[in-house]
């Protein structure tokens, strides 16, 4: 299986120069002792540098698996992923992830968590690392909480720290796996503003997985709709709205509604979870 | 402060009750010595050095045996948690032997090693190592997989992943495992010292044992009091700082 992946990635020509991230014909099966689940079926997508792409789909459609494969945490059974033209063969600094679950390390304080990734950047001096960590914590508005312990933070603050931790080592692609799924609506809306502000400052390439249509329409330049399992990308939506966007904007709600209608169509008469 | 007052008030009441009961004369002072005679014994044993010598001998055996138990148990626990084969072999052996009360190792140890320090050490190590293996194994398996996933995306792997993520992430379980190992080591050593008489060192368990042989209840109770105090003190010195650290960082009540 590994051979297959490397063979394909070496034999396939590198995709368009402007694409920061290329996913080509990725398929994935999960084998359990009782059944084989076809999670992803021939998924291809391209993300341009500085673009925000949201992936939505019914639960269990494999969108988190897709993100894991882009991050290099899971190996695809077919197809491959290129980040900056280089095949992704394992997890690493090319793409950092903000997970839905709390993933901050409780044995480190807030500053230590942001420093964790920076310490793994050998090209930086210690002074530079500290300076970068301070800068990103200030960017997410938590400069006063550098010495705080993780359990002392609210859910929204934890995800801000996770965001700072993922941004600080300057990844080529930032991956977000339903990062605000466990937060209350008010905190989420605050974070939409923050993400847009941070994006306009850094122009990061972002792939954002969510099941919230308004969230997708608010953050994405494009929204990709996935079908129920086996996951396929069935529809593209352009969201040509100026930033910063508000989730209460009528046009934005219209876009979200179109995505939601299409999603209902893909679920159709089938079984929904 | 209030809790301290309650605890000390309770202890004083207990001692006064004991003293009154022994003074009442209903029981033979040989079987029911007064507080004062126990205190007098402890004072005397302190003055002539036997008590400190016994504590030194016991602590030396305990620390050496415990250190070996942890040094062997921690890596084995990590290994059994990361390999199904080792889990099925060493892991199930540990599970089986951990149910064996450590005093049951004493006849085995005496036959193998005779009445030597080696027998003592063997009993303490056997009492410690299995529970440390099981606690460590359990601890590493209970680490949320998200920590390793997050660390790997940041480029952590191999030794770095184990020392900077898996080890600190399992710290709460390691500390409770080491604490349990300590309790087992302490109990095993007392059992070994009471049952095995050796000439190379006279520990607290042996003090207790000879108190029985000499019908000296004040010595028996005195030794028991010292054993309790050492157990409490060890908990304070060895484990309380770790537990405070974990409590602060994890925000959980480890106790």
Coordinates of C-alpha atoms in Angstrom, one line a residue:
Chain A
X1 CA 0.0 0.0 0.0
X2 CA 2.8 2.3 0.9
X3 CA 4.6 1.4 -2.3
X4 CA 1.5 2.2 -4.3
X5 CA 1.3 5.7 -2.7
X6 CA 5.0 6.6 -3.3
X7 CA 4.8 5.2 -6.9
X8 CA 1.9 7.3 -7.7
X9 CA 3.3 10.5 -6.1
X10 CA 6.6 10.1 -8.0
X11 CA 5.0 9.3 -11.3
X12 CA 2.4 12.1 -11.3
X13 CA 3.4 15.5 -12.5
X14 CA 3.3 18.3 -10.0
X15 CA 0.1 20.3 -10.3
X16 CA -0.4 23.9 -11.1
X17 CA 2.2 26.2 -9.7
X18 CA -0.3 28.4 -7.9
X19 CA -1.8 25.6 -5.9
X20 CA -0.6 25.5 -2.4
X21 CA -2.3 22.2 -1.7
X22 CA -3.3 19.5 -4.2
X23 CA -5.4 16.5 -3.3
X24 CA -5.5 14.0 -6.2
X25 CA -7.8 11.1 -6.4
X26 CA -7.6 10.1 -2.8
X27 CA -9.5 7.1 -1.7
X28 CA -9.6 5.5 1.7
X29 CA -11.1 2.3 3.1
X30 CA -11.2 1.4 6.8
X31 CA -11.0 -2.3 7.5
X32 CA -12.5 -3.6 10.7
X33 CA -12.7 -7.3 11.6
X34 CA -16.4 -7.3 10.5
X35 CA -16.6 -4.9 7.6
X36 CA -14.8 -2.7 5.2
X37 CA -16.0 0.9 5.2
X38 CA -15.4 2.9 2.1
X39 CA -14.7 6.3 3.7
X40 CA -13.4 8.4 0.8
X41 CA -13.9 7.8 -2.9
X42 CA -11.6 9.5 -5.4
X43 CA -11.5 12.9 -3.8
X44 CA -9.6 15.7 -5.6
X45 CA -9.3 19.3 -4.7
X46 CA -6.9 22.2 -5.1
X47 CA -6.4 25.1 -2.8
X48 CA -4.6 28.2 -4.0
X49 CA -2.1 30.1 -1.8
X50 CA -4.0 32.3 0.7
X51 CA -7.3 30.7 -0.1
X52 CA -9.8 29.6 2.6
X53 CA -11.7 26.5 1.6
X54 CA -14.4 25.1 3.7
X55 CA -15.4 21.4 3.5
X56 CA -19.0 20.6 4.5
X57 CA -20.9 17.4 4.5
X58 CA -23.2 15.1 6.4
X59 CA -21.7 13.6 9.6
X60 CA -19.7 10.5 8.8
X61 CA -18.9 11.6 5.2
X62 CA -15.2 11.3 5.8
X63 CA -14.4 15.0 5.9
X64 CA -12.3 14.6 9.1
X65 CA -10.6 11.6 7.4
X66 CA -9.8 13.8 4.4
X67 CA -8.2 16.4 6.8
X68 CA -6.2 13.7 8.5
X69 CA -4.9 12.6 5.2
X70 CA -4.0 16.2 4.2
X71 CA -2.2 16.5 7.6
X72 CA -0.3 13.2 6.9
X73 CA -1.8 11.6 10.0
X74 CA -3.5 9.0 7.9
X75 CA -2.2 7.3 4.8
X76 CA -4.5 7.3 1.8
X77 CA -5.1 3.9 0.1
X78 CA -5.0 5.5 -3.3
X79 CA -4.1 8.9 -4.5
X80 CA -1.8 11.5 -2.9
X81 CA -1.5 14.9 -1.4
X82 CA 1.0 17.6 -2.4
X83 CA 1.8 20.6 -0.2
X84 CA 3.8 23.2 -2.1
X85 CA 4.4 20.6 -4.8
X86 CA 6.0 18.2 -2.3
X87 CA 4.2 14.9 -1.6
X88 CA 2.9 14.6 2.0
X89 CA 4.3 11.4 3.4
X90 CA 3.7 11.9 7.1
X91 CA 2.7 14.5 9.7
X92 CA 4.9 17.5 9.9
X93 CA 5.2 21.2 9.8
X94 CA 3.9 21.6 6.3
X95 CA 0.4 21.5 7.7
X96 CA -0.7 22.1 11.3
X97 CA -4.1 21.2 12.7
X98 CA -6.6 22.9 15.1
X99 CA -8.6 19.9 16.3
X100 CA -12.2 20.0 17.6
X101 CA -11.2 18.1 20.8
X102 CA -9.1 20.0 23.4
X103 CA -5.6 19.1 22.3
X104 CA -3.5 21.5 24.4
X105 CA -1.0 19.9 26.7
X106 CA -2.0 20.2 30.3
X107 CA 1.5 19.8 31.6
X108 CA 2.6 23.0 29.8
X109 CA 1.2 26.5 30.4
X110 CA -0.2 28.6 27.6
X111 CA 3.2 29.9 26.5
X112 CA 4.7 26.5 26.7
X113 CA 2.1 25.1 24.5
X114 CA 2.8 27.7 21.8
X115 CA 6.5 27.1 22.2
X116 CA 6.1 23.3 21.8
X117 CA 5.9 23.5 18.0
X118 CA 8.5 26.3 17.8
X119 CA 11.0 24.3 19.7
X120 CA 10.8 21.8 16.9
X121 CA 11.9 24.4 14.4
X122 CA 15.7 24.0 14.3
X123 CA 16.2 27.1 12.2
X124 CA 15.0 29.4 14.9
X125 CA 17.0 30.7 17.9
X126 CA 15.5 30.6 21.3
X127 CA 15.0 34.4 21.3
X128 CA 13.2 34.2 18.0
X129 CA 11.0 31.4 19.3
X130 CA 10.0 33.4 22.3
X131 CA 9.3 36.5 20.2
X132 CA 7.1 34.5 17.8
X133 CA 5.2 32.9 20.6
X134 CA 4.5 36.3 22.2
X135 CA 3.4 37.7 18.9
X136 CA 0.9 34.9 18.1
X137 CA -0.5 34.9 21.6
X138 CA -1.0 38.7 21.2
X139 CA -2.6 38.0 17.8
X140 CA -5.3 35.8 19.4
X141 CA -5.7 38.3 22.2
X142 CA -4.3 36.1 25.0
X143 CA -1.0 38.0 25.8
X144 CA -2.2 38.4 29.4
X145 CA -2.7 34.7 29.8
X146 CA 0.8 33.4 28.8
X147 CA 1.4 32.0 32.3
X148 CA -2.0 30.5 32.8
X149 CA -2.6 26.8 33.0
X150 CA -4.7 25.1 30.4
X151 CA -7.5 24.1 32.7
X152 CA -7.9 27.8 33.8
X153 CA -9.0 28.8 30.3
X154 CA -12.5 28.8 28.8
X155 CA -13.3 26.6 25.8
X156 CA -13.0 29.6 23.4
X157 CA -9.7 30.6 24.9
X158 CA -8.3 27.1 24.6
X159 CA -9.1 27.1 20.9
X160 CA -7.4 30.5 20.5
X161 CA -4.3 29.0 22.1
X162 CA -4.6 26.0 19.8
X163 CA -4.9 28.4 16.9
X164 CA -1.8 30.4 18.0
X165 CA 0.1 27.1 18.5
X166 CA -0.8 26.0 15.0
X167 CA 0.0 29.3 13.4
X168 CA 3.3 30.0 15.2
X169 CA 5.6 27.5 13.3
X170 CA 4.3 29.2 10.1
X171 CA 2.8 26.1 8.3
X172 CA 2.2 26.1 4.6
X173 CA -1.4 25.1 5.2
X174 CA -3.6 25.5 8.3
X175 CA -6.1 22.7 8.8
X176 CA -9.1 23.2 11.0
X177 CA -11.3 20.2 12.0
X178 CA -14.6 21.6 13.3
X179 CA -12.5 23.7 15.7
X180 CA -15.5 25.6 17.1
X181 CA -18.0 22.6 17.2
X182 CA -17.9 22.4 20.9
X183 CA -18.3 26.1 21.6
X184 CA -21.3 28.2 22.4
X185 CA -22.8 30.4 19.7
X186 CA -21.5 33.7 21.1
X187 CA -17.9 32.5 21.5
X188 CA -18.1 31.1 18.0
X189 CA -19.1 34.4 16.5
X190 CA -16.3 36.1 18.2
X191 CA -13.9 33.6 16.8
X192 CA -15.2 34.1 13.2
X193 CA -14.2 37.7 13.6
X194 CA -10.8 36.7 14.9
X195 CA -10.2 34.2 12.2
X196 CA -11.0 36.7 9.5
X197 CA -8.8 39.3 11.1
X198 CA -5.9 36.8 11.5
X199 CA -6.4 35.6 7.9
X200 CA -6.3 39.1 6.5
X201 CA -3.1 39.8 8.4
X202 CA -1.3 36.5 7.5
X203 CA -3.1 35.3 4.3
X204 CA -2.7 31.7 5.4
X205 CA -4.0 28.9 3.2
X206 CA -6.7 27.3 5.3
X207 CA -8.8 24.2 4.9
X208 CA -11.7 24.3 7.3
X209 CA -14.0 21.3 8.0
X210 CA -17.4 22.0 9.5
X211 CA -21.0 20.9 9.4
X212 CA -22.2 24.5 10.0
X213 CA -23.3 26.1 6.7
X214 CA -23.2 29.6 8.0
X215 CA -19.7 29.1 9.4
X216 CA -18.6 27.8 6.0
X217 CA -20.2 30.7 4.1
X218 CA -18.7 33.2 6.6
X219 CA -15.1 31.9 6.4
X220 CA -14.7 30.3 3.0
X221 CA -13.7 31.7 -0.4
X222 CA -15.1 28.4 -1.6
X223 CA -17.3 25.8 0.0
X224 CA -16.9 22.2 -1.1
X225 CA -19.8 19.9 -0.4
X226 CA -19.1 16.2 0.3
X227 CA -21.6 13.4 -0.2
X228 CA -22.5 10.9 2.5
X229 CA -20.1 7.9 2.7
X230 CA -18.2 7.0 0.7
X231 CA -17.2 10.7 0.7
X232 CA -16.9 12.4 -2.7
X233 CA -16.8 16.1 -3.5
X234 CA -20.1 16.6 -5.2
X235 CA -20.4 20.4 -5.5
X236 CA -18.4 23.7 -5.4
X237 CA -19.8 27.0 -4.2
X238 CA -18.0 30.3 -4.6
X239 CA -18.7 32.8 -1.8
X240 CA -17.8 36.1 -3.5
X241 CA -18.5 38.3 -0.5
X242 CA -16.2 41.0 0.8
X243 CA -14.5 40.5 4.2
X244 CA -15.0 41.0 7.0
X245 CA -18.3 39.1 6.8
X246 CA -21.0 38.8 9.4
X247 CA -23.0 35.6 9.8
X248 CA -26.1 37.8 10.0
X249 CA -25.5 39.3 6.5
X250 CA -28.5 38.5 4.3
X251 CA -26.4 37.6 1.3
X252 CA -24.3 35.3 3.4
X253 CA -27.4 33.6 4.7
X254 CA -28.5 33.1 1.1
X255 CA -25.2 31.4 0.3
X256 CA -25.5 29.2 3.4
X257 CA -29.0 28.3 2.4
X258 CA -27.9 27.2 -1.1
X259 CA -25.3 24.9 0.4
X260 CA -27.8 23.6 2.9
X261 CA -30.3 22.8 0.2
X262 CA -27.6 21.0 -1.8
X263 CA -26.6 19.1 1.3
X264 CA -30.2 18.0 1.8
X265 CA -30.2 16.8 -1.8
X266 CA -27.1 14.7 -1.3
X267 CA -28.6 13.0 1.7
X268 CA -31.8 12.5 -0.3
X269 CA -33.8 9.5 0.6
X270 CA -30.7 7.8 2.1
X271 CA -30.0 7.1 5.7
X272 CA -28.8 10.1 7.8
X273 CA -27.0 9.8 11.0
Chain B
X1 CA -5.8 25.7 60.6
X2 CA -9.3 24.5 61.8
X3 CA -8.7 21.1 60.3
X4 CA -5.4 20.9 62.0
X5 CA -7.0 21.7 65.3
X6 CA -9.7 19.0 64.7
X7 CA -7.1 16.4 63.8
X8 CA -4.8 17.2 66.8
X9 CA -7.8 17.4 69.1
X10 CA -8.9 14.0 68.0
X11 CA -5.5 12.5 68.5
X12 CA -5.2 14.0 72.0
X13 CA -8.6 12.5 72.9
X14 CA -7.5 9.1 71.6
X15 CA -4.4 9.2 73.7
X16 CA -6.2 10.4 76.8
X17 CA -8.8 7.6 76.3
X18 CA -6.0 5.1 75.9
X19 CA -4.2 6.3 79.0
X20 CA -7.4 6.3 81.1
X21 CA -8.3 2.7 79.9
X22 CA -4.8 1.4 80.8
X23 CA -4.8 3.2 84.2
X24 CA -8.2 1.7 85.1
X25 CA -6.4 -1.5 85.9
X26 CA -9.0 -3.7 84.2
X27 CA -6.3 -5.1 81.8
X28 CA -2.9 -6.3 82.5
X29 CA -0.3 -3.6 81.8
X30 CA 1.7 -6.3 80.0
X31 CA -1.0 -6.5 77.3
X32 CA -2.3 -2.9 77.6
X33 CA 0.7 -0.6 78.4
X34 CA 0.0 3.0 79.2
X35 CA 0.8 5.8 76.8
X36 CA 3.6 6.8 79.0
X37 CA 5.3 3.5 79.0
X38 CA 5.2 3.4 75.2
X39 CA 6.6 6.9 75.1
X40 CA 9.3 5.9 77.6
X41 CA 10.2 3.0 75.4
X42 CA 10.4 5.2 72.3
X43 CA 12.5 7.7 74.2
X44 CA 14.9 5.0 75.4
X45 CA 15.2 3.4 72.0
X46 CA 15.9 6.9 70.6
X47 CA 18.6 7.6 73.2
X48 CA 20.4 4.3 72.8
X49 CA 20.3 4.6 69.0
X50 CA 18.4 1.3 68.3
X51 CA 15.4 3.1 66.9
X52 CA 17.4 5.2 64.4
X53 CA 19.5 2.3 63.4
X54 CA 16.3 0.2 62.8
X55 CA 14.8 3.1 60.7
X56 CA 18.0 3.5 58.8
X57 CA 18.2 -0.2 58.0
X58 CA 14.5 -0.4 57.0
X59 CA 14.6 2.8 54.8
X60 CA 17.8 1.6 53.1
X61 CA 16.1 -1.7 52.1
X62 CA 12.9 0.0 51.2
X63 CA 14.6 2.7 49.0
X64 CA 16.9 0.2 47.2
X65 CA 14.0 -2.3 46.6
X66 CA 11.6 0.4 45.5
X67 CA 14.1 2.0 43.2
X68 CA 14.8 -1.4 41.5
X69 CA 11.0 -2.1 41.3
X70 CA 10.3 1.3 39.7
X71 CA 13.4 1.1 37.4
X72 CA 12.2 -2.3 36.1
X73 CA 8.5 -1.6 36.3
X74 CA 8.3 1.7 34.5
X75 CA 10.0 0.6 31.2
X76 CA 8.1 -2.7 31.2
X77 CA 4.9 -0.9 31.7
X78 CA 5.6 1.4 28.8
X79 CA 6.6 -1.6 26.6
X80 CA 3.5 -3.6 27.5
X81 CA 1.3 -0.6 26.6
X82 CA 2.9 -0.3 23.2
X83 CA 3.0 -3.9 22.1
X84 CA 0.1 -6.4 22.1
X85 CA 2.6 -9.3 22.3
X86 CA 4.2 -8.0 25.5
X87 CA 0.8 -7.1 26.9
X88 CA -0.3 -10.7 26.4
X89 CA 2.9 -12.1 27.9
X90 CA 4.5 -9.8 30.5
X91 CA 1.2 -7.9 31.0
X92 CA -0.8 -10.9 32.0
X93 CA 2.1 -12.3 34.1
X94 CA 2.1 -9.0 36.0
X95 CA -1.7 -9.1 36.4
X96 CA -1.5 -12.6 37.9
X97 CA 1.4 -12.0 40.2
X98 CA 0.1 -8.7 41.4
X99 CA -2.8 -10.5 43.0
X100 CA -0.4 -12.6 45.0
X101 CA 0.0 -10.9 48.4
X102 CA 3.7 -10.0 48.7
X103 CA 4.1 -11.9 52.0
X104 CA 3.6 -15.1 50.0
X105 CA 7.0 -14.4 48.4
X106 CA 8.7 -14.7 51.8
X107 CA 9.0 -18.6 51.9
X108 CA 10.2 -18.5 48.3
X109 CA 12.8 -15.8 49.0
X110 CA 14.1 -17.6 52.1
X111 CA 14.5 -20.9 50.2
X112 CA 16.3 -19.2 47.3
X113 CA 18.4 -16.6 49.1
X114 CA 18.5 -17.9 52.7
X115 CA 18.3 -15.4 55.6
X116 CA 20.1 -12.7 53.7
X117 CA 19.6 -9.1 52.5
X118 CA 19.0 -10.6 49.1
X119 CA 15.8 -12.2 50.4
X120 CA 14.5 -8.9 51.7
X121 CA 15.3 -7.1 48.5
X122 CA 13.6 -9.8 46.5
X123 CA 10.4 -9.6 48.5
X124 CA 10.3 -5.8 48.2
X125 CA 11.0 -5.9 44.4
X126 CA 8.4 -8.6 43.8
X127 CA 5.9 -6.6 45.9
X128 CA 6.6 -3.4 43.9
X129 CA 7.3 -4.2 40.3
X130 CA 4.0 -5.8 39.2
X131 CA 1.8 -3.0 40.4
X132 CA 4.2 -0.4 38.8
X133 CA 4.0 -2.3 35.5
X134 CA 0.2 -2.4 35.6
X135 CA -0.2 1.2 36.6
X136 CA 2.2 2.4 34.0
X137 CA 0.6 0.3 31.3
X138 CA -2.8 1.5 32.2
X139 CA -1.6 5.1 32.4
X140 CA 0.0 5.2 28.9
X141 CA -3.0 3.5 27.4
X142 CA -5.3 6.1 28.9
X143 CA -3.5 9.1 27.4
X144 CA -5.9 10.8 25.0
X145 CA -4.6 9.9 21.5
X146 CA -5.2 13.6 20.5
X147 CA -2.0 14.6 22.3
X148 CA 0.2 12.4 20.2
X149 CA -1.7 13.4 17.0
X150 CA -1.3 17.1 17.8
X151 CA 2.4 16.6 18.6
X152 CA 3.1 14.6 15.5
X153 CA 1.6 17.4 13.3
X154 CA 4.1 19.7 14.9
X155 CA 7.0 17.4 13.9
X156 CA 7.4 15.5 17.1
X157 CA 8.3 11.8 16.7
X158 CA 10.4 9.0 18.2
X159 CA 12.3 9.8 21.4
X160 CA 11.0 13.4 21.4
X161 CA 7.4 12.2 21.2
X162 CA 7.9 9.8 24.1
X163 CA 9.8 12.1 26.4
X164 CA 8.0 15.3 25.7
X165 CA 4.5 14.1 25.2
X166 CA 3.7 10.5 26.2
X167 CA 5.7 10.7 29.5
X168 CA 4.3 14.0 30.8
X169 CA 0.8 13.0 29.5
X170 CA 0.9 9.9 31.6
X171 CA 2.3 11.6 34.7
X172 CA -0.9 11.5 36.7
X173 CA -1.1 7.7 36.2
X174 CA 2.6 7.3 36.8
X175 CA 2.5 9.1 40.1
X176 CA -0.5 7.1 41.3
X177 CA 1.2 3.9 40.1
X178 CA 4.4 4.8 41.9
X179 CA 2.5 5.7 45.0
X180 CA 0.8 2.3 44.8
X181 CA 4.1 0.7 44.3
X182 CA 5.5 2.5 47.3
X183 CA 2.6 1.2 49.5
X184 CA 3.2 -2.3 48.3
X185 CA 7.0 -2.0 48.8
X186 CA 6.4 -0.8 52.4
X187 CA 4.0 -3.6 53.2
X188 CA 6.2 -6.3 51.6
X189 CA 9.2 -5.1 53.5
X190 CA 7.4 -5.2 56.9
X191 CA 6.2 -8.7 56.2
X192 CA 9.7 -9.8 55.2
X193 CA 11.3 -8.2 58.2
X194 CA 8.8 -9.8 60.6
X195 CA 9.2 -13.3 59.1
X196 CA 12.9 -13.3 58.2
X197 CA 15.4 -12.9 60.9
X198 CA 18.8 -11.9 59.7
X199 CA 22.0 -10.7 61.3
X200 CA 23.1 -8.1 58.8
X201 CA 20.5 -5.5 59.8
X202 CA 17.9 -5.0 62.4
X203 CA 14.9 -3.2 60.9
X204 CA 11.6 -1.8 62.2
X205 CA 9.8 -5.1 61.4
X206 CA 12.3 -7.0 63.4
X207 CA 11.9 -4.6 66.2
X208 CA 8.2 -5.4 66.1
X209 CA 8.9 -9.1 65.9
X210 CA 11.3 -9.1 68.9
X211 CA 8.8 -7.1 70.9
X212 CA 6.5 -10.0 70.5
X213 CA 9.2 -12.6 71.4
X214 CA 10.0 -10.6 74.5
X215 CA 6.4 -10.0 75.4
X216 CA 7.2 -6.3 75.3
X217 CA 3.9 -4.7 74.3
X218 CA 5.4 -1.2 74.7
X219 CA 8.0 -2.1 72.1
X220 CA 5.4 -3.6 69.8
X221 CA 3.1 -0.5 69.9
X222 CA 6.1 1.9 69.8
X223 CA 7.4 0.2 66.6
X224 CA 3.9 0.3 65.1
X225 CA 3.6 4.0 65.8
X226 CA 7.0 4.7 64.2
X227 CA 5.9 2.6 61.1
X228 CA 2.7 4.7 60.8
X229 CA 4.7 7.9 61.1
X230 CA 7.2 6.9 58.5
X231 CA 4.4 5.9 56.1
X232 CA 2.7 9.3 56.5
X233 CA 6.0 11.2 56.3
X234 CA 7.0 9.4 53.1
X235 CA 3.7 10.3 51.5
X236 CA 4.2 13.9 52.4
X237 CA 7.8 14.1 51.2
X238 CA 7.7 11.8 48.2
X239 CA 4.3 12.2 46.6
X240 CA 2.5 15.3 47.9
X241 CA 4.7 17.7 45.9
X242 CA 4.0 15.8 42.7
X243 CA 0.3 15.6 43.4
X244 CA 0.2 19.4 44.1
X245 CA 2.0 19.9 40.7
X246 CA -0.5 17.7 38.9
X247 CA -3.4 19.3 40.7
X248 CA -2.2 22.8 39.6
X249 CA -1.5 21.8 36.0
X250 CA -4.4 19.5 35.2
X251 CA -6.9 21.2 37.4
X252 CA -8.1 17.8 38.6
X253 CA -8.2 16.6 42.1
X254 CA -5.6 13.7 42.0
X255 CA -6.2 12.8 45.6

